[in-house]
Amino acid sequence: MQSEGRRRWQQRYDAARTKGQVRNVDFTTLSGMQVEPVYGPSAAVEAVDARMDRIGWPGEFPFTRGLYATGYRGRPWTIRQFAGFGNAAQTNERYKMILARGGGGLSVAFDMPTLMGRDSDDPMSLGEVGHCGVAIDTATDMDVLFGDIPLRDVTTSMTISGPAVPVFCMYLVSAERQGVDPSVLNGTLQTDIFKEYIAQKEWLFDPQPHLRLIGDLMAYCADEIPAYKPLSVSGYHIREAGSTAAQELAFTLADGFAYVELGLSRRLDIETFAPGLSFFFDSHLDFFEEIAKFRAGRRIWARWLRDVYGAKTEKAQWLRFHTQTAGVSLTAQQPLNNVVRTAVEALAAVLGGTNSLHTNALDETLALPTEQSAEVALRTQQVLMEETGICNVADPLGGSWYVEALTDQIEAGTNRIFDRILAMGSTAHNSGDLSALATTIADNVGATDARVWPMTSGILRGIEEGWFMAQIGDAAFDYQIALEKGDKKVVGVNTLTESVSPELEILRVSHEVETAQVRELRARKGARDLAAVEAAVEKMVAVSRTDENMIPAMLEAVRAEATLGEICNALREEWGVYREPARF
């Protein structure tokens, strides 16, 4: 006799299979044993198991066990390798290699000048052009970056926040030049400015102007590019800065709630804009803790979106997320060990239900990946996908006493951090009373003052007071002490340090890349209609002084070949530059 829960799951699974959403491949073990697409308790056990309302079945609220009834039987995770170095032509060749060898999507890494909204010929860019990612100065660079790669057919993620909006406009213009209707584009833009103030420190302006741009982008994408996700809320950089798993989850979800509040302040329909929010998490080395973190994250997000922010459709309640293996776990000592670390972290991400995944290369603690190390990182995912049987069963660890207990612990720790953030806001709330929060949210819809929104006001206060930095700093210090005492072991660093590993050949970006990029940029500037550029930039600034959406005006500036630095500098002059308060 089937339980009610299993019957619900079976109906979802059968509906997906009828629609052709279950792959026609071999779902047996290596020895040929048949496996079921999902496992759960017997009907008798489920009837008395108090955990089942918290765990549920794959594809049903609160999505602890995954967003889809089919799990990876329907569609495996997207292999999305993060890449970018040198100039656009060099990175274009790497992208073609990734796609030719089985990568399912692209993820753009930008160099430091681009991340800071500066041109390659800016004096502050000297020595940094093309070194930690690809240099992008104008829409023409974007044309080269995606040359012979049809943007209508490839999902593209871009990891950039401060100048994300003008860079995205360059991407749209490049698509137009390919003859692609921008409305069909699919992918993700990071855009998450809160995590910059909290951890990564790549901002341009005060928080409010950044939120203005993000709100404009959310509205524009909701209307014009419905499949594109304009915001990827990033916990990755928070974890890499030294936070705990619970801090990573809490700070990231809190940021996500603040962006929901931003959408509601614009009177956007939550059923339309919430599916355009995605997340980006770290997968670290504590295997089971990471799996529990991902499961708890889906559950928390779904409940808050439904019970606090009023989302009624499942897609608006879903926490979709990309994962990257932990760069901070890689070691310069015995770097071949990093292949093992990355494989374990990737396995945790997959068992946690990630929607897409990047695996780090073994040499990334020393330099950007070589072509060979990038291939090993790609093959790591492909071995997991094709050889391990991971895709056969949805949430194979669901119901594990250990995993479920850890999931509950991380959820409880996350809620305690929410309470601290809410207490810093303008109105005291308790995360255990979601109905009171929902009432406040309903009363505030359309309010443009960030101080009336419970999570937004708490985050802004925490940034202003340095609270987030202090929490991450304390966690990082505690870990470092444990490492130095030997309580935490890292193979090749503080234990088992003997090795026969040879010295690696690493990727070195020639200074000629910077020289050539600067030379090309200056030639482009000299060939433009300067009057048209200046007029377009001036119009963009004029629009910034109104309530009008800035995206169309910024697109016009990009079409005129205004550079990233020219656009960002004009807005710096208008809005000022953010200076982080000194904290001791």
Coordinates of C-alpha atoms in Angstrom, one line a residue:
M1 CA 0.0 0.0 0.0
Q2 CA 1.4 3.4 -1.0
S3 CA 1.5 6.3 1.4
E4 CA -0.2 9.6 0.4
G5 CA 3.2 11.2 0.0
R6 CA 4.5 8.5 -2.3
R7 CA 1.3 8.7 -4.4
R8 CA 1.9 12.5 -4.8
W9 CA 5.4 11.9 -5.8
Q10 CA 4.4 9.1 -8.3
Q11 CA 1.9 11.4 -10.0
R12 CA 4.6 14.1 -10.5
Y13 CA 7.1 11.5 -11.8
D14 CA 4.6 9.9 -14.2
A15 CA 3.6 13.4 -15.5
A16 CA 7.2 14.3 -16.1
R17 CA 7.8 10.9 -17.9
T18 CA 4.7 11.5 -20.1
K19 CA 6.1 14.9 -21.1
G20 CA 9.4 13.2 -22.1
Q21 CA 11.2 14.7 -19.1
V22 CA 12.8 11.5 -18.0
R23 CA 15.9 10.5 -19.9
N24 CA 15.9 7.1 -21.8
V25 CA 19.2 5.8 -20.3
D26 CA 20.3 2.9 -18.2
F27 CA 19.3 3.4 -14.6
T28 CA 20.9 0.3 -13.1
T29 CA 23.9 -0.3 -10.9
L30 CA 27.3 -1.3 -12.2
S31 CA 26.3 -4.9 -11.6
G32 CA 23.0 -4.5 -13.4
M33 CA 20.7 -4.2 -10.4
Q34 CA 17.6 -2.1 -11.0
V35 CA 17.1 0.9 -8.8
E36 CA 14.0 2.9 -8.1
P37 CA 13.9 6.6 -9.0
V38 CA 13.3 7.5 -5.3
Y39 CA 13.4 5.9 -1.9
G40 CA 11.5 6.7 1.3
P41 CA 9.9 5.1 4.3
S42 CA 7.1 2.5 4.1
A43 CA 3.6 3.7 4.4
A44 CA 3.3 2.7 8.0
V45 CA 6.6 4.5 9.0
E46 CA 5.7 7.6 7.0
A47 CA 2.3 7.9 8.8
V48 CA 4.1 8.3 12.2
D49 CA 7.4 9.9 11.2
A50 CA 7.3 13.5 12.4
R51 CA 10.1 14.4 10.1
M52 CA 8.2 13.8 6.9
D53 CA 6.5 17.2 6.9
R54 CA 10.0 18.7 7.0
I55 CA 11.5 16.3 4.5
G56 CA 8.7 15.6 2.1
W57 CA 9.4 14.0 -1.3
P58 CA 11.4 15.3 -4.2
G59 CA 9.5 17.9 -6.1
E60 CA 7.2 19.0 -3.4
F61 CA 7.2 21.8 -0.8
P62 CA 9.4 22.5 1.2
F63 CA 11.8 21.0 -1.4
T64 CA 14.3 19.6 1.1
R65 CA 14.8 16.6 -1.1
G66 CA 15.0 18.6 -4.4
L67 CA 13.0 20.7 -6.8
Y68 CA 12.1 18.0 -9.2
A69 CA 10.4 14.6 -8.7
T70 CA 12.7 13.1 -11.3
G71 CA 15.9 14.3 -9.7
Y72 CA 18.8 13.9 -12.1
R73 CA 16.9 11.3 -14.1
G74 CA 15.1 14.2 -15.7
R75 CA 18.1 16.3 -16.4
P76 CA 21.6 16.2 -14.8
W77 CA 23.2 19.3 -13.4
T78 CA 24.7 21.7 -15.9
I79 CA 28.5 21.5 -16.2
R80 CA 29.3 25.2 -16.1
Q81 CA 33.1 25.7 -15.9
F82 CA 34.2 29.2 -14.8
A83 CA 36.9 30.6 -17.2
G84 CA 38.5 33.8 -18.3
F85 CA 42.0 35.1 -18.8
G86 CA 44.0 37.4 -20.9
N87 CA 42.0 39.0 -23.7
A88 CA 38.7 38.1 -25.2
A89 CA 40.2 36.1 -28.1
Q90 CA 42.2 33.9 -25.7
T91 CA 39.2 33.2 -23.5
N92 CA 37.0 32.5 -26.5
E93 CA 39.4 29.7 -27.4
R94 CA 39.1 28.3 -23.9
Y95 CA 35.3 28.4 -24.2
K96 CA 35.3 26.5 -27.4
M97 CA 37.5 23.9 -25.8
I98 CA 35.1 23.6 -22.8
L99 CA 32.0 23.3 -25.1
A100 CA 33.7 20.8 -27.5
R101 CA 34.6 18.5 -24.6
G102 CA 31.2 18.4 -23.1
G103 CA 30.6 21.5 -21.0
G104 CA 27.0 22.5 -20.9
G105 CA 27.3 26.2 -20.2
L106 CA 29.7 29.1 -19.9
S107 CA 30.7 31.1 -16.9
V108 CA 32.7 34.3 -17.4
A109 CA 35.6 35.3 -15.1
F110 CA 36.5 39.0 -15.4
D111 CA 39.9 40.6 -14.6
M112 CA 40.2 43.0 -11.7
P113 CA 39.9 46.3 -13.7
T114 CA 36.7 45.1 -15.2
L115 CA 35.4 44.0 -11.8
M116 CA 36.1 47.5 -10.5
G117 CA 34.5 49.2 -13.5
R118 CA 37.8 50.6 -14.9
D119 CA 39.2 50.5 -18.4
S120 CA 42.4 48.7 -19.3
D121 CA 44.2 52.0 -19.9
D122 CA 43.2 53.4 -16.5
P123 CA 46.4 54.1 -14.5
M124 CA 44.9 52.0 -11.6
S125 CA 44.6 49.0 -14.0
L126 CA 48.4 48.8 -14.6
G127 CA 49.7 45.3 -14.1
E128 CA 46.2 43.7 -13.6
V129 CA 44.8 43.5 -17.1
G130 CA 43.9 39.9 -18.0
H131 CA 45.4 38.3 -14.9
C132 CA 42.5 37.0 -12.8
G133 CA 40.0 36.9 -15.7
V134 CA 39.3 38.4 -19.1
A135 CA 39.5 42.1 -19.9
I136 CA 36.3 43.6 -21.1
D137 CA 36.3 47.3 -22.0
T138 CA 33.6 47.7 -24.7
A139 CA 30.8 45.8 -26.4
T140 CA 33.4 44.9 -29.1
D141 CA 35.3 42.9 -26.6
M142 CA 32.1 41.0 -25.8
D143 CA 31.7 40.3 -29.6
V144 CA 35.1 38.7 -29.6
L145 CA 34.5 36.8 -26.4
F146 CA 31.5 35.1 -27.8
G147 CA 32.7 34.9 -31.4
D148 CA 31.3 31.8 -33.2
I149 CA 29.4 30.9 -30.0
P150 CA 25.7 31.3 -30.7
L151 CA 24.3 33.1 -27.6
R152 CA 20.7 31.9 -28.4
D153 CA 21.9 28.3 -27.7
V154 CA 24.2 28.6 -24.8
T155 CA 23.4 29.6 -21.2
T156 CA 25.9 32.1 -19.9
S157 CA 26.8 33.1 -16.4
M158 CA 28.7 36.2 -15.6
T159 CA 30.5 36.6 -12.2
I160 CA 30.5 40.3 -11.7
S161 CA 28.6 42.6 -9.3
G162 CA 29.7 46.3 -9.0
P163 CA 29.6 47.1 -12.7
A164 CA 27.3 44.1 -13.5
V165 CA 24.6 46.2 -15.2
P166 CA 26.8 47.9 -17.9
V167 CA 28.6 44.7 -18.6
F168 CA 25.2 43.0 -19.0
C169 CA 24.2 45.7 -21.5
M170 CA 27.4 44.9 -23.5
Y171 CA 26.3 41.3 -23.5
L172 CA 22.8 42.3 -24.8
V173 CA 24.4 44.4 -27.5
S174 CA 26.7 41.6 -28.6
A175 CA 23.7 39.3 -28.9
E176 CA 22.0 41.9 -31.1
R177 CA 25.0 42.0 -33.3
Q178 CA 24.8 38.2 -33.6
G179 CA 21.2 38.7 -34.8
V180 CA 19.9 37.1 -31.7
D181 CA 16.7 38.5 -30.2
P182 CA 17.7 39.4 -26.6
S183 CA 14.3 38.2 -25.3
V184 CA 15.4 34.5 -25.9
L185 CA 18.7 34.8 -23.9
N186 CA 19.2 32.5 -20.9
G187 CA 21.8 32.6 -18.2
T188 CA 22.7 34.3 -15.0
L189 CA 24.2 37.6 -13.9
Q190 CA 25.7 37.8 -10.4
T191 CA 24.8 41.4 -9.6
D192 CA 24.8 40.7 -5.8
I193 CA 26.1 43.9 -4.3
F194 CA 25.4 43.0 -0.6
K195 CA 28.1 40.3 -0.6
E196 CA 30.6 42.8 -1.9
Y197 CA 30.1 44.9 1.2
I198 CA 30.1 41.8 3.4
A199 CA 33.0 39.9 1.9
Q200 CA 34.5 40.5 -1.5
K201 CA 34.9 44.3 -1.4
E202 CA 34.3 45.0 -5.2
W203 CA 31.8 47.8 -5.0
L204 CA 31.5 51.2 -6.8
F205 CA 29.0 53.3 -5.0
D206 CA 27.0 53.5 -1.7
P207 CA 24.5 50.7 -1.4
Q208 CA 21.5 52.7 -2.4
P209 CA 22.6 53.6 -6.0
H210 CA 23.6 50.0 -6.5
L211 CA 20.1 48.9 -5.3
R212 CA 18.6 51.4 -7.8
L213 CA 20.5 49.7 -10.7
I214 CA 19.6 46.2 -9.4
G215 CA 15.9 47.2 -9.2
D216 CA 16.0 48.6 -12.7
L217 CA 17.6 45.4 -14.0
M218 CA 15.1 43.1 -12.2
A219 CA 12.2 45.1 -13.8
Y220 CA 13.8 45.1 -17.2
C221 CA 14.5 41.4 -17.3
A222 CA 11.1 40.5 -16.0
D223 CA 9.5 42.5 -18.9
E224 CA 12.0 41.9 -21.7
I225 CA 14.2 38.8 -21.0
P226 CA 12.0 36.4 -19.0
A227 CA 14.3 33.4 -19.0
Y228 CA 17.4 35.3 -17.9
K229 CA 18.2 35.4 -14.2
P230 CA 19.4 38.9 -13.3
L231 CA 20.6 38.2 -9.8
S232 CA 22.7 35.3 -8.5
V233 CA 22.9 35.8 -4.7
S234 CA 26.4 34.7 -3.8
G235 CA 27.4 32.8 -0.7
Y236 CA 30.6 31.6 -2.3
H237 CA 32.7 34.6 -1.6
I238 CA 31.3 34.8 2.0
R239 CA 32.5 31.2 2.6
E240 CA 35.8 31.8 0.9
A241 CA 36.4 34.8 3.2
G242 CA 36.2 32.4 6.2
S243 CA 32.6 32.0 7.3
T244 CA 31.1 28.9 8.7
A245 CA 28.6 26.9 6.7
A246 CA 25.7 28.3 8.7
Q247 CA 27.0 31.9 8.3
E248 CA 27.3 31.3 4.5
L249 CA 23.8 30.1 4.3
A250 CA 22.3 32.7 6.6
F251 CA 24.0 35.7 5.1
T252 CA 23.3 34.6 1.6
L253 CA 19.6 33.8 2.2
A254 CA 19.2 37.1 4.1
D255 CA 20.7 38.9 1.1
G256 CA 18.2 37.1 -1.1
F257 CA 15.3 38.1 1.1
A258 CA 16.4 41.7 0.8
Y259 CA 16.4 41.5 -3.0
V260 CA 12.8 40.1 -2.7
E261 CA 12.0 43.1 -0.7
L262 CA 13.6 45.3 -3.4
G263 CA 11.3 43.7 -6.0
L264 CA 8.3 44.3 -3.8
S265 CA 9.3 47.9 -3.2
R266 CA 9.1 48.3 -7.0
R267 CA 5.7 46.6 -7.0
L268 CA 7.0 43.8 -9.2
D269 CA 4.9 40.6 -9.2
I270 CA 6.7 38.1 -7.0
E271 CA 5.5 35.2 -9.2
T272 CA 7.4 36.8 -12.1
F273 CA 10.6 38.1 -10.5
A274 CA 11.3 35.5 -7.8
P275 CA 12.0 32.8 -10.4
G276 CA 14.7 35.1 -11.7
L277 CA 16.6 35.0 -8.5
S278 CA 19.3 32.2 -8.3
F279 CA 22.0 31.4 -5.8
F280 CA 25.7 30.6 -5.8
F281 CA 27.2 28.5 -3.0
D282 CA 30.5 27.1 -2.0
S283 CA 31.0 23.3 -1.6
H284 CA 33.6 22.8 1.0
L285 CA 35.4 19.7 2.4
D286 CA 33.1 18.6 5.2
F287 CA 31.1 16.3 3.0
F288 CA 27.9 15.7 5.0
E289 CA 27.8 19.3 6.4
E290 CA 27.7 20.6 2.8
I291 CA 25.0 18.3 1.7
A292 CA 22.9 19.3 4.8
K293 CA 23.5 23.0 4.0
F294 CA 22.1 22.7 0.5
R295 CA 19.0 20.8 1.7
A296 CA 18.4 23.3 4.6
G297 CA 18.7 26.2 2.2
R298 CA 16.0 24.9 -0.1
R299 CA 13.7 24.4 2.8
I300 CA 14.3 27.8 4.4
W301 CA 13.9 29.7 1.2
A302 CA 10.7 27.9 0.2
R303 CA 9.0 28.6 3.6
W304 CA 10.0 32.3 3.7
L305 CA 9.0 32.9 0.1
R306 CA 5.6 31.3 0.7
D307 CA 4.9 32.3 4.3
V308 CA 6.6 35.8 4.5
Y309 CA 6.6 37.1 1.0
G310 CA 3.4 35.5 -0.3
A311 CA 4.7 33.5 -3.3
K312 CA 2.1 31.0 -4.3
T313 CA 3.6 29.2 -7.3
E314 CA 6.3 26.5 -6.8
K315 CA 8.7 28.1 -9.2
A316 CA 8.6 31.3 -7.2
Q317 CA 9.4 29.3 -4.0
W318 CA 12.3 27.3 -5.6
L319 CA 15.9 27.9 -4.5
R320 CA 17.9 27.3 -7.7
F321 CA 21.6 27.3 -7.1
H322 CA 25.0 27.0 -8.8
T323 CA 27.9 25.5 -6.8
Q324 CA 31.6 25.9 -7.1
T325 CA 34.1 23.7 -5.2
A326 CA 36.0 25.5 -2.5
G327 CA 39.0 27.4 -3.8
V328 CA 40.1 28.1 -0.3
S329 CA 40.5 24.4 0.3
L330 CA 43.1 24.0 -2.4
T331 CA 46.8 23.9 -1.3
A332 CA 50.0 25.0 -3.0
Q333 CA 51.7 22.1 -1.2
Q334 CA 51.2 18.7 -3.0
P335 CA 48.8 20.3 -5.5
L336 CA 47.8 16.9 -7.1
N337 CA 45.9 16.3 -3.9
N338 CA 43.5 19.1 -5.0
V339 CA 42.0 16.7 -7.6
V340 CA 40.8 14.5 -4.7
R341 CA 39.5 17.5 -2.7
T342 CA 37.6 18.9 -5.7
A343 CA 36.0 15.5 -6.5
V344 CA 34.8 15.1 -2.9
E345 CA 33.4 18.7 -2.9
A346 CA 31.7 18.1 -6.3
L347 CA 30.1 14.9 -5.0
A348 CA 28.7 16.8 -2.0
A349 CA 27.2 19.4 -4.3
V350 CA 25.6 16.8 -6.5
L351 CA 24.2 14.8 -3.6
G352 CA 22.9 18.1 -2.2
G353 CA 21.0 18.7 -5.4
T354 CA 22.9 21.5 -7.2
N355 CA 21.5 22.8 -10.5
S356 CA 24.9 23.5 -12.0
L357 CA 28.5 23.0 -11.0
H358 CA 32.0 24.3 -11.5
T359 CA 34.9 22.2 -10.4
N360 CA 38.2 24.0 -9.6
A361 CA 41.4 23.0 -11.3
L362 CA 44.3 21.5 -9.3
D363 CA 46.6 24.5 -9.9
E364 CA 44.2 27.4 -9.1
T365 CA 45.9 28.1 -5.8
L366 CA 49.0 29.1 -7.9
A367 CA 47.6 30.6 -11.1
L368 CA 44.7 30.5 -13.5
P369 CA 44.2 26.9 -14.9
T370 CA 46.2 25.6 -17.8
E371 CA 44.3 23.9 -20.5
Q372 CA 45.3 20.5 -19.2
S373 CA 44.2 21.2 -15.6
A374 CA 41.0 22.7 -16.9
E375 CA 40.3 19.5 -18.7
V376 CA 40.9 17.4 -15.6
A377 CA 38.4 19.6 -13.7
L378 CA 35.9 19.2 -16.4
R379 CA 36.4 15.4 -16.5
T380 CA 35.9 15.2 -12.8
Q381 CA 32.3 16.2 -13.2
Q382 CA 31.9 14.0 -16.2
V383 CA 33.2 10.9 -14.3
L384 CA 30.7 11.7 -11.5
M385 CA 27.9 12.1 -14.0
E386 CA 28.5 9.1 -16.2
E387 CA 30.2 6.5 -14.1
T388 CA 29.0 6.6 -10.5
G389 CA 25.2 6.1 -10.7
I390 CA 24.6 9.4 -8.9
C391 CA 21.9 10.4 -11.4
N392 CA 19.9 7.2 -10.9
V393 CA 18.1 8.3 -7.7
A394 CA 16.6 11.5 -6.4
D395 CA 18.1 12.6 -3.0
P396 CA 19.8 9.2 -2.2
L397 CA 20.7 10.4 1.3
G398 CA 17.2 11.6 2.2
G399 CA 16.1 9.9 5.5
S400 CA 19.6 9.4 6.8
W401 CA 19.5 10.0 10.5
Y402 CA 22.9 11.9 10.3
V403 CA 22.0 14.0 7.3
E404 CA 18.6 14.9 8.5
A405 CA 20.0 15.8 12.0
L406 CA 22.7 18.0 10.4
T407 CA 20.1 19.6 8.1
D408 CA 18.0 20.5 11.2
Q409 CA 21.1 21.9 13.0
I410 CA 22.1 24.1 10.1
E411 CA 18.6 25.4 9.7
A412 CA 18.4 26.2 13.5
G413 CA 21.8 28.0 13.3
T414 CA 20.7 29.9 10.3
N415 CA 17.5 31.1 12.0
R416 CA 19.5 32.3 15.0
I417 CA 21.6 34.5 12.6
F418 CA 18.4 35.8 10.9
D419 CA 17.2 36.9 14.4
R420 CA 20.5 38.9 14.8
I421 CA 20.1 40.6 11.4
L422 CA 16.4 41.4 12.0
A423 CA 17.2 42.8 15.4
M424 CA 19.6 45.3 13.7
G425 CA 16.8 46.5 11.5
S426 CA 14.3 49.2 12.1
T427 CA 11.6 46.8 13.4
A428 CA 12.4 43.9 15.8
H429 CA 11.2 40.6 14.5
N430 CA 11.7 36.9 15.3
S431 CA 12.3 34.5 12.5
G432 CA 10.2 31.9 14.4
D433 CA 7.1 34.1 13.9
L434 CA 6.8 34.2 10.1
S435 CA 3.2 35.5 10.3
A436 CA 4.3 38.7 12.0
L437 CA 7.0 39.2 9.3
A438 CA 4.4 38.6 6.6
T439 CA 2.1 41.3 8.0
T440 CA 5.0 43.8 8.0
I441 CA 5.8 42.9 4.4
A442 CA 2.2 43.2 3.2
D443 CA 2.0 46.6 4.8
N444 CA 5.1 47.8 3.1
V445 CA 4.6 46.8 -0.5
G446 CA 5.6 49.7 -2.8
A447 CA 7.5 51.5 0.0
T448 CA 10.8 52.8 -1.4
D449 CA 12.4 53.6 2.0
A450 CA 14.8 50.6 2.7
R451 CA 14.5 51.3 6.4
V452 CA 10.9 49.9 6.6
W453 CA 11.9 46.5 5.1
P454 CA 12.9 44.2 7.9
M455 CA 15.7 42.2 6.3
T456 CA 17.0 45.0 4.1
S457 CA 17.3 47.5 7.0
G458 CA 19.1 44.9 9.1
I459 CA 21.6 44.1 6.4
L460 CA 22.3 47.8 5.7
R461 CA 22.8 48.4 9.4
G462 CA 25.1 45.3 9.7
I463 CA 27.2 46.6 6.7
E464 CA 27.4 50.1 8.2
E465 CA 28.5 48.7 11.6
G466 CA 30.9 46.1 10.2
W467 CA 29.0 43.3 11.9
F468 CA 29.2 40.9 9.0
M469 CA 32.9 41.4 8.6
A470 CA 33.4 40.8 12.4
Q471 CA 31.5 37.5 12.3
I472 CA 33.4 36.2 9.3
G473 CA 36.7 37.4 10.8
D474 CA 36.0 35.6 14.1
A475 CA 35.1 32.4 12.3
A476 CA 38.2 32.6 10.1
F477 CA 40.4 33.2 13.2
D478 CA 39.0 30.2 15.0
Y479 CA 39.7 27.9 12.1
Q480 CA 43.3 29.3 11.7
I481 CA 44.0 28.6 15.4
A482 CA 42.6 25.0 15.0
L483 CA 44.9 24.6 12.0
E484 CA 48.0 25.9 13.7
K485 CA 47.3 23.7 16.8
G486 CA 46.9 20.7 14.6
D487 CA 43.3 20.1 15.6
K488 CA 42.3 20.4 12.0
K489 CA 44.4 18.4 9.5
V490 CA 45.3 19.4 6.0
V491 CA 47.2 16.8 4.1
G492 CA 50.5 18.2 2.8
V493 CA 50.3 21.3 5.0
N494 CA 50.3 20.4 8.6
T495 CA 50.4 16.6 8.3
L496 CA 51.9 14.1 5.8
T497 CA 54.1 16.7 4.3
E498 CA 56.6 14.3 2.6
S499 CA 56.0 14.2 -1.2
V500 CA 57.5 13.2 -4.5
S501 CA 55.1 15.5 -6.5
P502 CA 56.9 17.4 -9.3
E503 CA 56.7 21.2 -9.7
L504 CA 53.7 22.2 -11.8
E505 CA 53.9 24.1 -15.0
I506 CA 51.4 27.0 -14.5
L507 CA 49.6 29.4 -16.8
R508 CA 51.4 32.8 -17.1
V509 CA 49.6 35.7 -18.7
S510 CA 52.2 37.8 -20.7
H511 CA 52.5 41.5 -20.1
E512 CA 52.0 41.8 -23.9
V513 CA 48.3 41.0 -23.3
E514 CA 47.9 44.2 -21.4
T515 CA 50.0 46.2 -23.9
A516 CA 47.9 44.9 -26.8
Q517 CA 44.6 45.4 -25.0
V518 CA 45.5 49.0 -24.2
R519 CA 46.6 49.6 -27.7
E520 CA 43.4 48.2 -29.2
L521 CA 41.2 50.1 -26.7
R522 CA 42.9 53.4 -27.6
A523 CA 42.4 52.7 -31.3
R524 CA 38.7 52.0 -30.8
K525 CA 38.3 55.2 -28.8
G526 CA 39.9 57.2 -31.6
A527 CA 37.6 55.6 -34.2
R528 CA 34.3 56.4 -32.4
D529 CA 31.9 59.2 -32.9
L530 CA 32.9 60.9 -29.7
A531 CA 30.0 63.4 -29.7
A532 CA 27.5 60.5 -29.9
V533 CA 29.3 58.7 -27.0
E534 CA 29.2 61.8 -24.8
A535 CA 25.6 62.5 -25.6
A536 CA 24.6 58.9 -24.8
V537 CA 26.5 59.0 -21.5
E538 CA 25.0 62.4 -20.6
K539 CA 21.5 61.1 -21.3
M540 CA 22.1 58.0 -19.1
V541 CA 23.2 60.3 -16.2
A542 CA 20.1 62.5 -16.7
V543 CA 17.9 59.4 -16.5
S544 CA 19.7 58.4 -13.2
R545 CA 18.2 61.6 -11.7
T546 CA 14.6 60.4 -12.5
D547 CA 12.5 57.4 -11.6
E548 CA 12.9 56.1 -15.2
N549 CA 14.5 52.7 -15.8
M550 CA 18.2 53.2 -16.6
I551 CA 18.7 50.1 -18.7
P552 CA 17.5 51.5 -22.1
A553 CA 19.7 54.6 -21.7
M554 CA 22.7 52.5 -20.7
L555 CA 22.1 50.2 -23.7
E556 CA 22.3 53.3 -26.0
A557 CA 25.6 54.3 -24.4
V558 CA 27.0 50.8 -25.0
R559 CA 25.8 50.8 -28.6
A560 CA 27.7 54.0 -29.2
E561 CA 30.8 52.1 -27.9
A562 CA 31.1 53.9 -24.6
T563 CA 33.6 52.1 -22.5
L564 CA 32.9 50.4 -19.2
G565 CA 35.1 53.0 -17.4
E566 CA 33.4 55.9 -19.1
I567 CA 30.0 54.7 -18.0
C568 CA 31.1 53.9 -14.4
N569 CA 33.1 57.1 -14.0
A570 CA 30.1 59.1 -15.1
L571 CA 28.0 57.4 -12.4
R572 CA 30.8 57.8 -9.8
E573 CA 30.7 61.5 -10.4
E574 CA 26.9 61.5 -10.0
W575 CA 26.6 59.2 -7.1
G576 CA 30.0 59.4 -5.4
V577 CA 32.3 56.5 -4.3
Y578 CA 31.7 54.3 -1.3
R579 CA 34.4 54.3 1.4
E580 CA 34.2 51.5 3.9
P581 CA 34.1 52.7 7.5
A582 CA 37.3 52.0 9.4
R583 CA 36.8 49.2 12.0
F584 CA 39.3 48.1 14.6

